[in-house]
C-alpha cells in the first residue's frame, strides 16, 4: 500500500529518488554515507521524510543545479538539515526553500566555506567509517547519515541511545584524517 501523497506509483518515486541521490553524490564535492537500521515505526516516518528531502532537493536543483550539488539535504521526522558549502545568497535561498516546504518542522544549517570539500580525503574518511557497525543493533532502531567536507564530519539522524552516539563519535574522532566531528543526532525517543 502506497503512503499518502505518492499517488500509488512508488516505483517511479523510488527511481526518481535514486536518480536524484546518484546525481547529487556524483556532482557533489563531498562524501556522504547513510547507515539505517529500520524498525517499522521509523520506516513509516521515513516516507514523509523522503518526500520532504526530494521536494527540497528538486527545488534547489531547479533554482541552480550547480550550486545545489554542493548542499546535502537530510530529513528526520520533519527536521531538515542542510549541510554543505554555498555562497551566502544560495544559502539564504536554500533556507527559504526548506522552510517553505510542507511538512518541515524546523531547519538546521551547517555551512562550510566554499572550497572546503576535498574529494579524495572525504572519500577516504567515508571508507574508514564503518556505518553498519557504528551503532549497536540491540539498542533499537537507528538512522544516521554522515557527511564529510574537507575532513570535517557532520552526523545527522536518529539513534536509540546516548551511549551509541557517544561510542560512534569516539570511533570517528580516532580516524587520524578527521579534522572535526559535529553531531546533530537525536534520540529516537526525543523525536
PDB file of C-alpha atoms in Angstrom:
ATOM      1  CA  UNK A   1       0.000   0.000   0.000  1.00  0.00           C
ATOM      2  CA  UNK A   2       1.435   3.358  -1.017  1.00  0.00           C
ATOM      3  CA  UNK A   3       1.789   6.054   1.621  1.00  0.00           C
ATOM      4  CA  UNK A   4      -0.443   9.114   1.402  1.00  0.00           C
ATOM      5  CA  UNK A   5       0.831  11.722  -1.030  1.00  0.00           C
ATOM      6  CA  UNK A   6       2.594   9.477  -3.552  1.00  0.00           C
ATOM      7  CA  UNK A   7      -0.373   8.598  -5.732  1.00  0.00           C
ATOM      8  CA  UNK A   8       0.322   4.872  -5.686  1.00  0.00           C
ATOM      9  CA  UNK A   9       3.257   4.937  -8.092  1.00  0.00           C
ATOM     10  CA  UNK A  10       6.035   4.048  -5.646  1.00  0.00           C
ATOM     11  CA  UNK A  11       8.304   2.505  -8.282  1.00  0.00           C
ATOM     12  CA  UNK A  12       8.556   5.779 -10.193  1.00  0.00           C
ATOM     13  CA  UNK A  13       9.034   7.694  -6.928  1.00  0.00           C
ATOM     14  CA  UNK A  14      11.896   5.466  -5.758  1.00  0.00           C
ATOM     15  CA  UNK A  15      13.550   5.520  -9.186  1.00  0.00           C
ATOM     16  CA  UNK A  16      13.349   9.324  -9.198  1.00  0.00           C
ATOM     17  CA  UNK A  17      14.739   9.457  -5.675  1.00  0.00           C
ATOM     18  CA  UNK A  18      17.576   7.092  -6.583  1.00  0.00           C
ATOM     19  CA  UNK A  19      18.427   9.180  -9.662  1.00  0.00           C
ATOM     20  CA  UNK A  20      18.408  12.370  -7.588  1.00  0.00           C
ATOM     21  CA  UNK A  21      20.692  10.834  -4.958  1.00  0.00           C
ATOM     22  CA  UNK A  22      23.088   9.473  -7.595  1.00  0.00           C
ATOM     23  CA  UNK A  23      23.284  12.846  -9.326  1.00  0.00           C
ATOM     24  CA  UNK A  24      23.758  14.710  -6.069  1.00  0.00           C
ATOM     25  CA  UNK A  25      26.537  12.402  -4.912  1.00  0.00           C
ATOM     26  CA  UNK A  26      28.290  12.277  -8.284  1.00  0.00           C
ATOM     27  CA  UNK A  27      28.440  16.061  -8.662  1.00  0.00           C
ATOM     28  CA  UNK A  28      28.912  16.925  -5.012  1.00  0.00           C
ATOM     29  CA  UNK A  29      32.339  17.832  -3.710  1.00  0.00           C
ATOM     30  CA  UNK A  30      31.870  15.846  -0.527  1.00  0.00           C
ATOM     31  CA  UNK A  31      31.354  12.333   0.626  1.00  0.00           C
ATOM     32  CA  UNK A  32      28.028  11.266   2.080  1.00  0.00           C
ATOM     33  CA  UNK A  33      27.051   7.958   3.603  1.00  0.00           C
ATOM     34  CA  UNK A  34      23.965   6.573   5.315  1.00  0.00           C
ATOM     35  CA  UNK A  35      23.513   3.841   7.850  1.00  0.00           C
ATOM     36  CA  UNK A  36      19.997   2.630   8.503  1.00  0.00           C
ATOM     37  CA  UNK A  37      18.684   0.043  10.916  1.00  0.00           C
ATOM     38  CA  UNK A  38      14.935   0.358  10.460  1.00  0.00           C
ATOM     39  CA  UNK A  39      12.093  -0.513  12.732  1.00  0.00           C
ATOM     40  CA  UNK A  40       8.566  -0.414  11.269  1.00  0.00           C
ATOM     41  CA  UNK A  41       7.867   2.893  13.037  1.00  0.00           C
ATOM     42  CA  UNK A  42      10.959   4.642  11.695  1.00  0.00           C
ATOM     43  CA  UNK A  43      10.419   3.119   8.239  1.00  0.00           C
ATOM     44  CA  UNK A  44       6.909   4.586   8.077  1.00  0.00           C
ATOM     45  CA  UNK A  45       8.150   8.010   9.174  1.00  0.00           C
ATOM     46  CA  UNK A  46      10.896   7.920   6.528  1.00  0.00           C
ATOM     47  CA  UNK A  47       8.352   8.027   3.708  1.00  0.00           C
ATOM     48  CA  UNK A  48       7.337  11.560   4.603  1.00  0.00           C
ATOM     49  CA  UNK A  49      10.976  12.466   5.253  1.00  0.00           C
ATOM     50  CA  UNK A  50      11.980  11.120   1.848  1.00  0.00           C
ATOM     51  CA  UNK A  51       9.252  13.210   0.223  1.00  0.00           C
ATOM     52  CA  UNK A  52      10.393  16.346   2.046  1.00  0.00           C
ATOM     53  CA  UNK A  53      14.015  15.656   1.136  1.00  0.00           C
ATOM     54  CA  UNK A  54      13.137  15.072  -2.521  1.00  0.00           C
ATOM     55  CA  UNK A  55      10.957  18.196  -2.687  1.00  0.00           C
ATOM     56  CA  UNK A  56      13.708  20.393  -1.248  1.00  0.00           C
ATOM     57  CA  UNK A  57      16.428  18.790  -3.386  1.00  0.00           C
ATOM     58  CA  UNK A  58      14.373  19.197  -6.560  1.00  0.00           C
ATOM     59  CA  UNK A  59      13.632  22.846  -5.770  1.00  0.00           C
ATOM     60  CA  UNK A  60      17.323  23.509  -5.146  1.00  0.00           C
ATOM     61  CA  UNK A  61      18.272  21.827  -8.441  1.00  0.00           C
ATOM     62  CA  UNK A  62      15.617  23.826 -10.293  1.00  0.00           C
ATOM     63  CA  UNK A  63      16.908  27.066  -8.768  1.00  0.00           C
ATOM     64  CA  UNK A  64      20.604  26.431  -9.549  1.00  0.00           C
ATOM     65  CA  UNK A  65      21.744  22.903 -10.418  1.00  0.00           C
ATOM     66  CA  UNK A  66      25.436  23.668  -9.966  1.00  0.00           C
ATOM     67  CA  UNK A  67      25.104  25.224  -6.518  1.00  0.00           C
ATOM     68  CA  UNK A  68      22.501  22.662  -5.405  1.00  0.00           C
ATOM     69  CA  UNK A  69      25.056  19.879  -5.786  1.00  0.00           C
ATOM     70  CA  UNK A  70      27.119  21.465  -3.015  1.00  0.00           C
ATOM     71  CA  UNK A  71      24.337  21.057  -0.450  1.00  0.00           C
ATOM     72  CA  UNK A  72      23.186  17.776   1.089  1.00  0.00           C
ATOM     73  CA  UNK A  73      19.636  17.634   2.412  1.00  0.00           C
ATOM     74  CA  UNK A  74      18.697  15.321   5.284  1.00  0.00           C
ATOM     75  CA  UNK A  75      15.306  14.948   6.960  1.00  0.00           C
ATOM     76  CA  UNK A  76      14.288  13.047  10.092  1.00  0.00           C
ATOM     77  CA  UNK A  77      10.683  13.272  11.284  1.00  0.00           C
ATOM     78  CA  UNK A  78      10.287  16.629   9.560  1.00  0.00           C
ATOM     79  CA  UNK A  79      13.507  18.094  10.948  1.00  0.00           C
ATOM     80  CA  UNK A  80      15.586  19.219   7.958  1.00  0.00           C
ATOM     81  CA  UNK A  81      19.382  19.582   7.918  1.00  0.00           C
ATOM     82  CA  UNK A  82      21.184  21.448   5.139  1.00  0.00           C
ATOM     83  CA  UNK A  83      24.887  20.583   5.088  1.00  0.00           C
ATOM     84  CA  UNK A  84      27.439  21.842   2.614  1.00  0.00           C
ATOM     85  CA  UNK A  85      29.059  24.826   1.034  1.00  0.00           C
ATOM     86  CA  UNK A  86      27.436  27.599  -0.951  1.00  0.00           C
ATOM     87  CA  UNK A  87      27.668  31.346  -1.307  1.00  0.00           C
ATOM     88  CA  UNK A  88      25.619  33.499   1.085  1.00  0.00           C
ATOM     89  CA  UNK A  89      22.860  34.184  -1.450  1.00  0.00           C
ATOM     90  CA  UNK A  90      22.307  30.500  -2.225  1.00  0.00           C
ATOM     91  CA  UNK A  91      22.450  29.618   1.474  1.00  0.00           C
ATOM     92  CA  UNK A  92      19.566  32.034   2.027  1.00  0.00           C
ATOM     93  CA  UNK A  93      17.702  30.569  -0.955  1.00  0.00           C
ATOM     94  CA  UNK A  94      18.186  27.015   0.327  1.00  0.00           C
ATOM     95  CA  UNK A  95      16.988  28.003   3.789  1.00  0.00           C
ATOM     96  CA  UNK A  96      13.877  29.699   2.347  1.00  0.00           C
ATOM     97  CA  UNK A  97      13.083  26.681   0.167  1.00  0.00           C
ATOM     98  CA  UNK A  98      13.434  24.294   3.094  1.00  0.00           C
ATOM     99  CA  UNK A  99      11.355  26.422   5.468  1.00  0.00           C
ATOM    100  CA  UNK A 100       8.546  26.767   2.907  1.00  0.00           C
ATOM    101  CA  UNK A 101       8.345  23.034   2.183  1.00  0.00           C
ATOM    102  CA  UNK A 102       5.217  21.359   3.504  1.00  0.00           C
ATOM    103  CA  UNK A 103       5.814  19.049   6.452  1.00  0.00           C
ATOM    104  CA  UNK A 104       9.044  20.705   7.626  1.00  0.00           C
ATOM    105  CA  UNK A 105       9.145  21.142  11.413  1.00  0.00           C
ATOM    106  CA  UNK A 106      12.404  23.114  11.535  1.00  0.00           C
ATOM    107  CA  UNK A 107      15.623  23.645   9.573  1.00  0.00           C
ATOM    108  CA  UNK A 108      19.199  23.413  10.845  1.00  0.00           C
ATOM    109  CA  UNK A 109      22.094  24.513   8.653  1.00  0.00           C
ATOM    110  CA  UNK A 110      25.762  23.558   8.794  1.00  0.00           C
ATOM    111  CA  UNK A 111      27.731  25.585   6.254  1.00  0.00           C
ATOM    112  CA  UNK A 112      31.365  25.337   5.248  1.00  0.00           C
ATOM    113  CA  UNK A 113      33.327  27.982   3.339  1.00  0.00           C
ATOM    114  CA  UNK A 114      33.423  27.461  -0.441  1.00  0.00           C
ATOM    115  CA  UNK A 115      36.278  25.199  -1.446  1.00  0.00           C
ATOM    116  CA  UNK A 116      36.257  23.166   1.790  1.00  0.00           C
ATOM    117  CA  UNK A 117      35.490  19.817   0.164  1.00  0.00           C
ATOM    118  CA  UNK A 118      38.375  17.503  -0.673  1.00  0.00           C
ATOM    119  CA  UNK A 119      37.052  14.567  -2.664  1.00  0.00           C
ATOM    120  CA  UNK A 120      39.948  12.149  -2.072  1.00  0.00           C
ATOM    121  CA  UNK A 121      40.243  12.901   1.651  1.00  0.00           C
ATOM    122  CA  UNK A 122      36.481  12.890   2.162  1.00  0.00           C
ATOM    123  CA  UNK A 123      36.004   9.604   0.335  1.00  0.00           C
ATOM    124  CA  UNK A 124      38.871   8.076   2.314  1.00  0.00           C
ATOM    125  CA  UNK A 125      37.239   9.094   5.602  1.00  0.00           C
ATOM    126  CA  UNK A 126      33.876   7.794   4.402  1.00  0.00           C
ATOM    127  CA  UNK A 127      35.520   4.443   3.672  1.00  0.00           C
ATOM    128  CA  UNK A 128      37.131   4.401   7.137  1.00  0.00           C
ATOM    129  CA  UNK A 129      33.790   4.911   8.909  1.00  0.00           C
ATOM    130  CA  UNK A 130      32.099   1.541   9.401  1.00  0.00           C
ATOM    131  CA  UNK A 131      28.493   2.790   9.316  1.00  0.00           C
ATOM    132  CA  UNK A 132      26.815  -0.644   9.545  1.00  0.00           C
ATOM    133  CA  UNK A 133      28.671  -1.390  12.793  1.00  0.00           C
ATOM    134  CA  UNK A 134      28.821   2.118  14.248  1.00  0.00           C
ATOM    135  CA  UNK A 135      25.649   1.638  16.314  1.00  0.00           C
ATOM    136  CA  UNK A 136      24.585  -1.381  18.355  1.00  0.00           C
ATOM    137  CA  UNK A 137      21.579  -3.067  16.761  1.00  0.00           C
ATOM    138  CA  UNK A 138      20.391  -4.450  20.072  1.00  0.00           C
ATOM    139  CA  UNK A 139      19.804  -0.921  21.395  1.00  0.00           C
ATOM    140  CA  UNK A 140      16.990  -0.292  18.938  1.00  0.00           C
ATOM    141  CA  UNK A 141      16.343   1.447  15.616  1.00  0.00           C
ATOM    142  CA  UNK A 142      18.932   3.859  14.290  1.00  0.00           C
ATOM    143  CA  UNK A 143      19.027   6.005  11.167  1.00  0.00           C
ATOM    144  CA  UNK A 144      22.193   8.084  10.747  1.00  0.00           C
ATOM    145  CA  UNK A 145      23.646   9.937   7.791  1.00  0.00           C
ATOM    146  CA  UNK A 146      27.242  11.094   7.560  1.00  0.00           C
ATOM    147  CA  UNK A 147      28.665  13.962   5.511  1.00  0.00           C
ATOM    148  CA  UNK A 148      32.371  14.673   5.126  1.00  0.00           C
ATOM    149  CA  UNK A 149      33.584  18.068   3.888  1.00  0.00           C
ATOM    150  CA  UNK A 150      37.327  18.641   3.786  1.00  0.00           C
ATOM    151  CA  UNK A 151      37.896  16.195   6.619  1.00  0.00           C
ATOM    152  CA  UNK A 152      35.102  17.675   8.750  1.00  0.00           C
ATOM    153  CA  UNK A 153      32.438  15.104   9.650  1.00  0.00           C
ATOM    154  CA  UNK A 154      28.779  16.023  10.208  1.00  0.00           C
ATOM    155  CA  UNK A 155      26.341  13.397  11.513  1.00  0.00           C
ATOM    156  CA  UNK A 156      22.563  13.780  11.330  1.00  0.00           C
ATOM    157  CA  UNK A 157      19.821  11.366  12.264  1.00  0.00           C
ATOM    158  CA  UNK A 158      18.172   9.344  14.987  1.00  0.00           C
ATOM    159  CA  UNK A 159      19.816   6.898  17.417  1.00  0.00           C
ATOM    160  CA  UNK A 160      18.374   4.635  20.079  1.00  0.00           C
ATOM    161  CA  UNK A 161      20.744   5.565  22.905  1.00  0.00           C
ATOM    162  CA  UNK A 162      23.158   8.270  24.029  1.00  0.00           C
ATOM    163  CA  UNK A 163      25.743   5.548  24.621  1.00  0.00           C
ATOM    164  CA  UNK A 164      25.527   4.623  20.922  1.00  0.00           C
ATOM    165  CA  UNK A 165      26.005   8.252  19.925  1.00  0.00           C
ATOM    166  CA  UNK A 166      28.984   8.692  22.241  1.00  0.00           C
ATOM    167  CA  UNK A 167      30.604   5.460  21.046  1.00  0.00           C
ATOM    168  CA  UNK A 168      30.135   6.419  17.378  1.00  0.00           C
ATOM    169  CA  UNK A 169      31.605   9.885  17.916  1.00  0.00           C
ATOM    170  CA  UNK A 170      34.584   8.373  19.744  1.00  0.00           C
ATOM    171  CA  UNK A 171      35.277   5.932  16.910  1.00  0.00           C
ATOM    172  CA  UNK A 172      35.082   8.618  14.244  1.00  0.00           C
ATOM    173  CA  UNK A 173      37.327  11.008  16.189  1.00  0.00           C
ATOM    174  CA  UNK A 174      40.014   8.273  16.281  1.00  0.00           C
ATOM    175  CA  UNK A 175      40.360   8.378  12.487  1.00  0.00           C
ATOM    176  CA  UNK A 176      43.605  10.299  12.003  1.00  0.00           C
ATOM    177  CA  UNK A 177      42.441  12.281   8.958  1.00  0.00           C
ATOM    178  CA  UNK A 178      39.253  13.576  10.628  1.00  0.00           C
ATOM    179  CA  UNK A 179      39.625  17.279  11.463  1.00  0.00           C
ATOM    180  CA  UNK A 180      36.377  17.720  13.425  1.00  0.00           C
ATOM    181  CA  UNK A 181      33.107  15.953  14.196  1.00  0.00           C
ATOM    182  CA  UNK A 182      29.739  17.666  14.642  1.00  0.00           C
ATOM    183  CA  UNK A 183      26.703  15.656  15.683  1.00  0.00           C
ATOM    184  CA  UNK A 184      23.061  16.573  15.149  1.00  0.00           C
ATOM    185  CA  UNK A 185      21.934  13.059  16.086  1.00  0.00           C
ATOM    186  CA  UNK A 186      18.922  12.979  18.388  1.00  0.00           C
ATOM    187  CA  UNK A 187      17.479  10.101  20.357  1.00  0.00           C
ATOM    188  CA  UNK A 188      14.605   8.250  18.707  1.00  0.00           C
ATOM    189  CA  UNK A 189      12.506   8.738  21.866  1.00  0.00           C
ATOM    190  CA  UNK A 190      13.088  12.513  21.623  1.00  0.00           C
ATOM    191  CA  UNK A 191      11.956  12.694  18.018  1.00  0.00           C
TER     192      UNK A 191
END
